[in-house]
Amino acid sequence: MKWAIAAAVALSLTGTLGAHRLDEYLQATILSIENDHVEGSLRLVPGVAVASLVLDSIDANRDGILSESECRAYAARVLRDMSLSIDGERLSPRLISVEASTIRQMRDGSGEIRIDFRADLPPGGMRRTLALENGHQKGISVYLMNSLVPRDRTIQIVAQRRNENQSAYEVEYTQSGDARASSRTIGFASIFRLGMRHIAEGADHLLFLLTLLLPAPLIAFGCRWSVAGSAQQSLVRILRVVTAFTIGHSITLALAGLGLVRVPSRPIEVLIAVSILVSAVHAIRPLFPGREDRIAASFGLIHGLAFASTISELGFGRWERVMTILAFNLGIETMQLVVVAATLPSLLLLSRTRQYDFLRIGGGVFAGVAATGWILERVAGATSFVDVIVNRMRESAVWIAGILFLAGLGSFVMKKFERPGEEGSAGPLMRPPEGQTAL
Amino acid sequence: MKKTIFKVAGLFCAVAAAAWAETGTEKMVAAANQFLTTLSAQQRQSVLFAFDDDKQRQRWSNFPIAMVPRGGISLKDMNATQRSAAMALLAAALSPQGLEKVEQIMEGDEVNQKNESSRPPGSGPPGGAPGGPGGKGFPPPGNQGPPPMGNGGGPPGLRGGLMFGKDLYYFSILGKPSLKDPWMLQFGGHHLALNITIAGERGVLTPTLTGAQPALFTSGGKIIRPLGKESDKALLLLNSLDAEQKKRAILSYHLADLVLGPGQDGKTIQPEGLKASEMNERQRAMLIDVIGEWAGIIHESAAVARMAEIKAGLDDTWFAWSGPVTAEPGKNITAYYRIQGPNLVIEYAPQTLGGDPGLHVHTMYRDPTNDYGRKLTVKSQ
């Protein structure tokens, strides 16, 4: 009888007919995210070729039986080999249960070990990232990593990322702290935040807006930028540009978000880079002086299409889509206002100084280079370092804005002091063309 | 006057036709009762289970029956009369194309059996009929649900049992075949698990597993691919996508196996890939055509209702692909794909167990909201 068993096992080892997992250790994890904790279910299925290796490491006393304590010790080891973290903070998963098939089932590839674990989640922000890396038996394993659709409807998964063999997995989700609120308002709030983030983290939209604002306080004189108008005029011009951009992107966001317009995103991405390039050139030399608002509106149409592709990935139904568009757009506008509010004083102050030319031309050149890089990247698939550099700048945006503001304040104050004696030597650049009152 | 006679005659014919045309459920109940009458009392006892026997419901797998024993009785345990009654029941439960698919999967296992027996003596130990009557006593198989702890006794005396063959497929009936009350028919073995729940006029096929190894073989001079349409139609859909759609549909990571295989009832994972709302009408029609390869296994009236349900949720149905985007003409794809909707999960997973992954395929067809027809039967229980 023993020989018959051995023959059957040998057959399953050598035969091409083996219907079972053969030479890998399958490790399949399904996470279940709750409000204050995460549960994981891990299925471990050793293939025939690796079963001995795996079993030897479980059956510590080699008695051919997987005792409960051996299984628990093994499960603890598996959990130690995993790294689970929330927003970069390491979690320590606790073992809930472990169950294993018989050694015989596992030797012929039809058995499995199931480990359930749980980890408490510390309170955190509205948008969180849960990361799991499985380093157990790396050399012989294949992995599957997934999350269940959260039972708690206040939690919504917005993105999942994995490496090629799924040993590393990240799930990004939005979560409302108030579980009593209705799911619609929560969805609304998280989409609103998504809109804000989209501007704050979407380097190209931000760069476009800032580049367009650079010459906005100025008045073109022929083919060059001349002096700033009055503070009020500058302010009005800036607000008109921002409003025009908003109207433009709102229109296409609504159309594309509702599915009335469908445009592939590749050409849109390219056009956005082109829009940055055009505004960069415009910041250096006026291309369309006095018509910034119209240009901003038409470029807004393009940017709106890109915004729409972000929310189309969120997978909402038709009615919810209207609310999604509204929430998302409000988020975008809010963040846009924050950006404008943060840069407006510096723009108004600096644009009244000679040094503003450096900022305007320097900014224009930077935006132009970045835009060219993006165009190459998006058309030819070439890789450039634009994203890295621009993102590095974006991360220190608060500092840059602060320095600009101080510089603006400084040069403005200096100019005030210089003013009585040097009124006449302000140069042609500083002369108001139509006798406009300076600030 | 003549016209009136024709009208009356026509009406009469219509009524007669309607009376004669049996519904899908009626045909199945009649065939099931016919099958049961051909069985001995002992066989009947083996084949019948309580409708709410969750253990028997979940006793299905992709594995050969020697590794994961099934409940019920196999075609091998039946005489010719019983076998033809059993196959008539299967024919009543399935559509013609569904039946063909199932028969090809079984035929593929026959190929395995022949290859096995042509091996040198000693490599395939001959054994008695596996299982046989008394299948209720089997321990739960290891591949599904929480397996038994420790070494609590594997399948007794099955190691020397037969692995493959087209008669090693098992029938079981849960509950009493009825036009009104819910009941279930299960049919399965290696690479096959049909779980058919009947509740009145409704018929539910989820969860169902189909698989094939070899997924391409020659029989009677013809090349057979039991799951060939699943492969070809999905590839056709993938090829119809534009670059942008493909970017969304094609996942960046490798999938080595089914995510929601046996033992994963009722789970809904976060969907991924390209949404059907982002597809044009032609692509949506192709997607429906792919889904039809599973939804259309069951008999026609049940399939029609199911397709309507799937079409209603089509906007929220996702298509995701992982692996090579081409296949040799006439061969199977070697890529994994998944179709997931509000009440649908389809997975197609080639098995990379050495050799050509296109020759060994597992597929899963689920409705996580309606395992074993729970949505229809919970009220009536």
PDB file of C-alpha atoms in Angstrom, chain B residues 66-258:
ATOM      1  CA  ALA B  66      -9.033  11.422  -6.471  1.00  0.00           C
ATOM      2  CA  MET B  67      -7.565  14.480  -4.789  1.00  0.00           C
ATOM      3  CA  VAL B  68     -10.755  16.268  -3.843  1.00  0.00           C
ATOM      4  CA  PRO B  69     -13.641  13.781  -3.586  1.00  0.00           C
ATOM      5  CA  ARG B  70     -17.096  14.975  -4.668  1.00  0.00           C
ATOM      6  CA  GLY B  71     -20.476  14.014  -3.281  1.00  0.00           C
ATOM      7  CA  GLY B  72     -23.220  12.255  -5.233  1.00  0.00           C
ATOM      8  CA  ILE B  73     -22.664   9.500  -7.760  1.00  0.00           C
ATOM      9  CA  SER B  74     -20.525   9.436 -10.863  1.00  0.00           C
ATOM     10  CA  LEU B  75     -21.380   8.365 -14.388  1.00  0.00           C
ATOM     11  CA  LYS B  76     -18.998   5.477 -13.786  1.00  0.00           C
ATOM     12  CA  ASP B  77     -21.269   4.170 -11.036  1.00  0.00           C
ATOM     13  CA  MET B  78     -24.305   4.124 -13.329  1.00  0.00           C
ATOM     14  CA  ASN B  79     -25.638   1.552 -15.765  1.00  0.00           C
ATOM     15  CA  ALA B  80     -26.472   2.537 -19.348  1.00  0.00           C
ATOM     16  CA  THR B  81     -30.107   3.472 -18.590  1.00  0.00           C
ATOM     17  CA  GLN B  82     -29.151   5.539 -15.591  1.00  0.00           C
ATOM     18  CA  ARG B  83     -26.395   7.220 -17.527  1.00  0.00           C
ATOM     19  CA  SER B  84     -28.643   8.263 -20.384  1.00  0.00           C
ATOM     20  CA  ALA B  85     -31.235   9.594 -17.916  1.00  0.00           C
ATOM     21  CA  ALA B  86     -28.474  11.514 -16.187  1.00  0.00           C
ATOM     22  CA  MET B  87     -27.217  13.000 -19.438  1.00  0.00           C
ATOM     23  CA  ALA B  88     -30.813  13.901 -20.388  1.00  0.00           C
ATOM     24  CA  LEU B  89     -31.053  15.821 -17.096  1.00  0.00           C
ATOM     25  CA  LEU B  90     -27.830  17.635 -17.951  1.00  0.00           C
ATOM     26  CA  ALA B  91     -29.172  18.415 -21.433  1.00  0.00           C
ATOM     27  CA  ALA B  92     -32.340  19.867 -19.892  1.00  0.00           C
ATOM     28  CA  ALA B  93     -30.311  22.008 -17.488  1.00  0.00           C
ATOM     29  CA  LEU B  94     -27.938  23.401 -20.086  1.00  0.00           C
ATOM     30  CA  SER B  95     -28.122  25.111 -23.449  1.00  0.00           C
ATOM     31  CA  PRO B  96     -26.891  23.087 -26.442  1.00  0.00           C
ATOM     32  CA  GLN B  97     -23.659  25.102 -26.540  1.00  0.00           C
ATOM     33  CA  GLY B  98     -23.297  24.778 -22.762  1.00  0.00           C
ATOM     34  CA  LEU B  99     -23.679  21.022 -23.012  1.00  0.00           C
ATOM     35  CA  GLU B 100     -21.119  20.894 -25.801  1.00  0.00           C
ATOM     36  CA  LYS B 101     -18.629  22.858 -23.711  1.00  0.00           C
ATOM     37  CA  VAL B 102     -19.142  20.530 -20.739  1.00  0.00           C
ATOM     38  CA  GLU B 103     -18.788  17.426 -22.891  1.00  0.00           C
ATOM     39  CA  GLN B 104     -15.567  18.750 -24.385  1.00  0.00           C
ATOM     40  CA  ILE B 105     -14.137  19.372 -20.918  1.00  0.00           C
ATOM     41  CA  MET B 106     -15.021  15.770 -19.997  1.00  0.00           C
ATOM     42  CA  GLU B 107     -13.559  14.562 -23.298  1.00  0.00           C
ATOM     43  CA  GLY B 108     -10.328  16.342 -22.420  1.00  0.00           C
ATOM     44  CA  ASP B 109     -10.146  14.386 -19.186  1.00  0.00           C
ATOM     45  CA  GLU B 110     -10.589  11.216 -21.227  1.00  0.00           C
ATOM     46  CA  VAL B 111      -7.480  12.257 -23.166  1.00  0.00           C
ATOM     47  CA  ASN B 112      -5.693  12.545 -19.832  1.00  0.00           C
ATOM     48  CA  GLN B 113      -6.900   9.083 -18.906  1.00  0.00           C
ATOM     49  CA  LYS B 114      -5.623   7.593 -22.176  1.00  0.00           C
ATOM     50  CA  ASN B 115      -2.243   9.259 -21.812  1.00  0.00           C
ATOM     51  CA  GLU B 116      -2.144   7.943 -18.292  1.00  0.00           C
ATOM     52  CA  SER B 117      -2.903   4.334 -19.235  1.00  0.00           C
ATOM     53  CA  SER B 118      -0.389   4.374 -22.069  1.00  0.00           C
ATOM     54  CA  ARG B 119       2.345   5.014 -19.551  1.00  0.00           C
ATOM     55  CA  PRO B 120       4.636   2.148 -18.533  1.00  0.00           C
ATOM     56  CA  PRO B 121       3.025  -0.204 -16.020  1.00  0.00           C
ATOM     57  CA  GLY B 122       3.434   0.837 -12.443  1.00  0.00           C
ATOM     58  CA  SER B 123       3.214   4.531 -13.072  1.00  0.00           C
ATOM     59  CA  GLY B 124      -0.567   4.586 -12.889  1.00  0.00           C
ATOM     60  CA  PRO B 125      -1.763   2.178 -10.265  1.00  0.00           C
ATOM     61  CA  PRO B 126      -5.079   0.594 -11.151  1.00  0.00           C
ATOM     62  CA  GLY B 127      -7.646   1.041  -8.488  1.00  0.00           C
ATOM     63  CA  GLY B 128     -11.266   0.401  -7.751  1.00  0.00           C
ATOM     64  CA  ALA B 129     -13.993   2.880  -8.394  1.00  0.00           C
ATOM     65  CA  PRO B 130     -13.289   5.953  -6.313  1.00  0.00           C
ATOM     66  CA  GLY B 131     -15.891   7.135  -3.939  1.00  0.00           C
ATOM     67  CA  GLY B 132     -18.931   5.336  -5.140  1.00  0.00           C
ATOM     68  CA  PRO B 133     -22.105   5.280  -3.127  1.00  0.00           C
ATOM     69  CA  GLY B 134     -21.834   6.805   0.268  1.00  0.00           C
ATOM     70  CA  GLY B 135     -20.240   9.984  -0.942  1.00  0.00           C
ATOM     71  CA  LYS B 136     -21.831  11.903   1.885  1.00  0.00           C
ATOM     72  CA  GLY B 137     -19.199  10.644   4.245  1.00  0.00           C
ATOM     73  CA  PHE B 138     -16.341  12.397   2.510  1.00  0.00           C
ATOM     74  CA  PRO B 139     -14.320  14.822   4.516  1.00  0.00           C
ATOM     75  CA  PRO B 140     -14.304  18.367   3.226  1.00  0.00           C
ATOM     76  CA  PRO B 141     -11.656  18.786   0.562  1.00  0.00           C
ATOM     77  CA  GLY B 142      -8.625  20.850   1.241  1.00  0.00           C
ATOM     78  CA  ASN B 143      -9.029  23.378  -1.511  1.00  0.00           C
ATOM     79  CA  GLN B 144     -12.093  25.085  -0.190  1.00  0.00           C
ATOM     80  CA  GLY B 145     -13.131  26.810   2.966  1.00  0.00           C
ATOM     81  CA  PRO B 146     -11.206  26.267   6.138  1.00  0.00           C
ATOM     82  CA  PRO B 147      -9.569  22.885   5.827  1.00  0.00           C
ATOM     83  CA  PRO B 148      -9.457  20.568   8.813  1.00  0.00           C
ATOM     84  CA  MET B 149      -6.809  21.313  11.361  1.00  0.00           C
ATOM     85  CA  GLY B 150      -3.734  19.164  11.669  1.00  0.00           C
ATOM     86  CA  ASN B 151      -3.683  15.758  10.076  1.00  0.00           C
ATOM     87  CA  GLY B 152      -7.313  14.864  10.660  1.00  0.00           C
ATOM     88  CA  GLY B 153      -7.465  12.102   8.091  1.00  0.00           C
ATOM     89  CA  GLY B 154      -7.230  12.673   4.362  1.00  0.00           C
ATOM     90  CA  PRO B 155      -9.491  11.029   1.820  1.00  0.00           C
ATOM     91  CA  PRO B 156      -9.347   7.379   2.828  1.00  0.00           C
ATOM     92  CA  GLY B 157      -8.247   4.803   0.333  1.00  0.00           C
ATOM     93  CA  LEU B 158      -8.256   7.152  -2.618  1.00  0.00           C
ATOM     94  CA  ARG B 159      -4.580   7.476  -3.276  1.00  0.00           C
ATOM     95  CA  GLY B 160      -4.668   4.521  -5.610  1.00  0.00           C
ATOM     96  CA  GLY B 161      -7.936   5.709  -7.144  1.00  0.00           C
ATOM     97  CA  LEU B 162      -8.441   6.808 -10.695  1.00  0.00           C
ATOM     98  CA  MET B 163      -7.421  10.329 -11.506  1.00  0.00           C
ATOM     99  CA  PHE B 164      -8.921  11.007 -14.906  1.00  0.00           C
ATOM    100  CA  GLY B 165     -11.655   9.886 -17.304  1.00  0.00           C
ATOM    101  CA  LYS B 166     -14.862  11.224 -18.791  1.00  0.00           C
ATOM    102  CA  ASP B 167     -17.014   9.093 -16.516  1.00  0.00           C
ATOM    103  CA  LEU B 168     -15.489  10.442 -13.309  1.00  0.00           C
ATOM    104  CA  TYR B 169     -18.062  13.233 -13.112  1.00  0.00           C
ATOM    105  CA  TYR B 170     -20.586  13.390 -10.293  1.00  0.00           C
ATOM    106  CA  PHE B 171     -24.257  14.255 -10.065  1.00  0.00           C
ATOM    107  CA  SER B 172     -25.924  15.436  -6.892  1.00  0.00           C
ATOM    108  CA  ILE B 173     -29.326  16.955  -6.210  1.00  0.00           C
ATOM    109  CA  LEU B 174     -29.970  19.218  -3.229  1.00  0.00           C
ATOM    110  CA  GLY B 175     -33.599  19.469  -2.179  1.00  0.00           C
ATOM    111  CA  LYS B 176     -36.482  17.963  -4.120  1.00  0.00           C
ATOM    112  CA  PRO B 177     -36.867  18.756  -7.828  1.00  0.00           C
ATOM    113  CA  SER B 178     -39.812  21.147  -7.850  1.00  0.00           C
ATOM    114  CA  LEU B 179     -41.519  23.725 -10.024  1.00  0.00           C
ATOM    115  CA  LYS B 180     -41.994  26.076  -7.098  1.00  0.00           C
ATOM    116  CA  ASP B 181     -39.597  25.315  -4.272  1.00  0.00           C
ATOM    117  CA  PRO B 182     -35.885  25.903  -4.739  1.00  0.00           C
ATOM    118  CA  TRP B 183     -33.573  22.977  -5.439  1.00  0.00           C
ATOM    119  CA  MET B 184     -30.094  22.474  -6.818  1.00  0.00           C
ATOM    120  CA  LEU B 185     -28.380  20.301  -9.366  1.00  0.00           C
ATOM    121  CA  GLN B 186     -24.633  19.882  -9.146  1.00  0.00           C
ATOM    122  CA  PHE B 187     -22.477  18.291 -11.784  1.00  0.00           C
ATOM    123  CA  GLY B 188     -18.730  18.197 -11.660  1.00  0.00           C
ATOM    124  CA  GLY B 189     -15.363  16.537 -11.512  1.00  0.00           C
ATOM    125  CA  HIS B 190     -11.891  17.441 -12.685  1.00  0.00           C
ATOM    126  CA  HIS B 191     -11.936  20.997 -14.073  1.00  0.00           C
ATOM    127  CA  LEU B 192     -15.685  21.263 -13.870  1.00  0.00           C
ATOM    128  CA  ALA B 193     -18.155  22.411 -11.225  1.00  0.00           C
ATOM    129  CA  LEU B 194     -21.661  23.371 -12.264  1.00  0.00           C
ATOM    130  CA  ASN B 195     -23.858  24.596  -9.420  1.00  0.00           C
ATOM    131  CA  ILE B 196     -27.358  25.131 -10.769  1.00  0.00           C
ATOM    132  CA  THR B 197     -29.994  26.530  -8.445  1.00  0.00           C
ATOM    133  CA  ILE B 198     -33.584  26.445  -9.648  1.00  0.00           C
ATOM    134  CA  ALA B 199     -36.189  28.630  -7.963  1.00  0.00           C
ATOM    135  CA  GLY B 200     -39.481  28.706  -9.848  1.00  0.00           C
ATOM    136  CA  GLU B 201     -38.751  29.939 -13.329  1.00  0.00           C
ATOM    137  CA  ARG B 202     -35.378  31.332 -12.357  1.00  0.00           C
ATOM    138  CA  GLY B 203     -32.191  29.382 -12.832  1.00  0.00           C
ATOM    139  CA  VAL B 204     -28.837  30.445 -11.389  1.00  0.00           C
ATOM    140  CA  LEU B 205     -25.509  29.005 -12.532  1.00  0.00           C
ATOM    141  CA  THR B 206     -23.210  30.728 -10.055  1.00  0.00           C
ATOM    142  CA  PRO B 207     -20.709  29.754  -8.804  1.00  0.00           C
ATOM    143  CA  THR B 208     -19.453  27.672 -11.705  1.00  0.00           C
ATOM    144  CA  LEU B 209     -15.932  26.573 -12.537  1.00  0.00           C
ATOM    145  CA  THR B 210     -14.825  25.440 -15.946  1.00  0.00           C
ATOM    146  CA  GLY B 211     -11.324  24.412 -16.800  1.00  0.00           C
ATOM    147  CA  ALA B 212      -9.435  22.447 -19.350  1.00  0.00           C
ATOM    148  CA  GLN B 213      -6.254  20.459 -19.525  1.00  0.00           C
ATOM    149  CA  PRO B 214      -5.366  19.784 -22.236  1.00  0.00           C
ATOM    150  CA  ALA B 215      -7.089  22.948 -23.376  1.00  0.00           C
ATOM    151  CA  LEU B 216      -6.342  21.900 -26.953  1.00  0.00           C
ATOM    152  CA  PHE B 217      -6.538  18.330 -28.204  1.00  0.00           C
ATOM    153  CA  THR B 218      -7.497  16.290 -31.234  1.00  0.00           C
ATOM    154  CA  SER B 219     -10.544  14.079 -31.157  1.00  0.00           C
ATOM    155  CA  GLY B 220     -11.935  12.242 -34.179  1.00  0.00           C
ATOM    156  CA  GLY B 221      -9.595  14.213 -36.416  1.00  0.00           C
ATOM    157  CA  LYS B 222     -10.931  17.498 -35.114  1.00  0.00           C
ATOM    158  CA  ILE B 223      -9.039  20.008 -33.025  1.00  0.00           C
ATOM    159  CA  ILE B 224     -11.006  20.666 -29.856  1.00  0.00           C
ATOM    160  CA  ARG B 225     -10.547  23.628 -27.562  1.00  0.00           C
ATOM    161  CA  PRO B 226     -13.194  23.336 -24.812  1.00  0.00           C
ATOM    162  CA  LEU B 227     -12.586  26.931 -23.695  1.00  0.00           C
ATOM    163  CA  GLY B 228     -11.441  28.228 -27.078  1.00  0.00           C
ATOM    164  CA  LYS B 229     -14.251  30.753 -27.494  1.00  0.00           C
ATOM    165  CA  GLU B 230     -13.540  32.233 -24.082  1.00  0.00           C
ATOM    166  CA  SER B 231      -9.983  32.768 -25.273  1.00  0.00           C
ATOM    167  CA  ASP B 232     -10.724  34.015 -28.811  1.00  0.00           C
ATOM    168  CA  LYS B 233     -13.596  36.360 -27.987  1.00  0.00           C
ATOM    169  CA  ALA B 234     -11.688  38.048 -25.173  1.00  0.00           C
ATOM    170  CA  LEU B 235      -8.661  38.541 -27.407  1.00  0.00           C
ATOM    171  CA  LEU B 236     -10.935  40.017 -30.055  1.00  0.00           C
ATOM    172  CA  LEU B 237     -12.291  42.478 -27.490  1.00  0.00           C
ATOM    173  CA  LEU B 238      -8.789  43.392 -26.330  1.00  0.00           C
ATOM    174  CA  ASN B 239      -7.677  43.995 -29.911  1.00  0.00           C
ATOM    175  CA  SER B 240     -10.661  46.270 -30.528  1.00  0.00           C
ATOM    176  CA  LEU B 241      -9.517  48.669 -27.799  1.00  0.00           C
ATOM    177  CA  ASP B 242      -7.597  51.787 -28.690  1.00  0.00           C
ATOM    178  CA  ALA B 243      -4.221  52.530 -27.123  1.00  0.00           C
ATOM    179  CA  GLU B 244      -5.764  54.609 -24.386  1.00  0.00           C
ATOM    180  CA  GLN B 245      -8.350  51.975 -23.454  1.00  0.00           C
ATOM    181  CA  LYS B 246      -5.692  49.285 -23.498  1.00  0.00           C
ATOM    182  CA  LYS B 247      -3.606  51.307 -21.099  1.00  0.00           C
ATOM    183  CA  ARG B 248      -6.460  51.100 -18.611  1.00  0.00           C
ATOM    184  CA  ALA B 249      -7.464  47.529 -19.331  1.00  0.00           C
ATOM    185  CA  ILE B 250      -4.018  45.987 -19.130  1.00  0.00           C
ATOM    186  CA  LEU B 251      -2.820  45.541 -15.573  1.00  0.00           C
ATOM    187  CA  SER B 252       0.819  46.153 -14.782  1.00  0.00           C
ATOM    188  CA  TYR B 253       1.254  43.011 -12.723  1.00  0.00           C
ATOM    189  CA  HIS B 254       1.283  39.245 -13.131  1.00  0.00           C
ATOM    190  CA  LEU B 255      -1.631  37.065 -12.014  1.00  0.00           C
ATOM    191  CA  ALA B 256      -0.582  33.487 -11.361  1.00  0.00           C
ATOM    192  CA  ASP B 257      -3.993  32.097 -10.458  1.00  0.00           C
ATOM    193  CA  LEU B 258      -7.691  32.701  -9.890  1.00  0.00           C
TER     194      LEU B 258
END
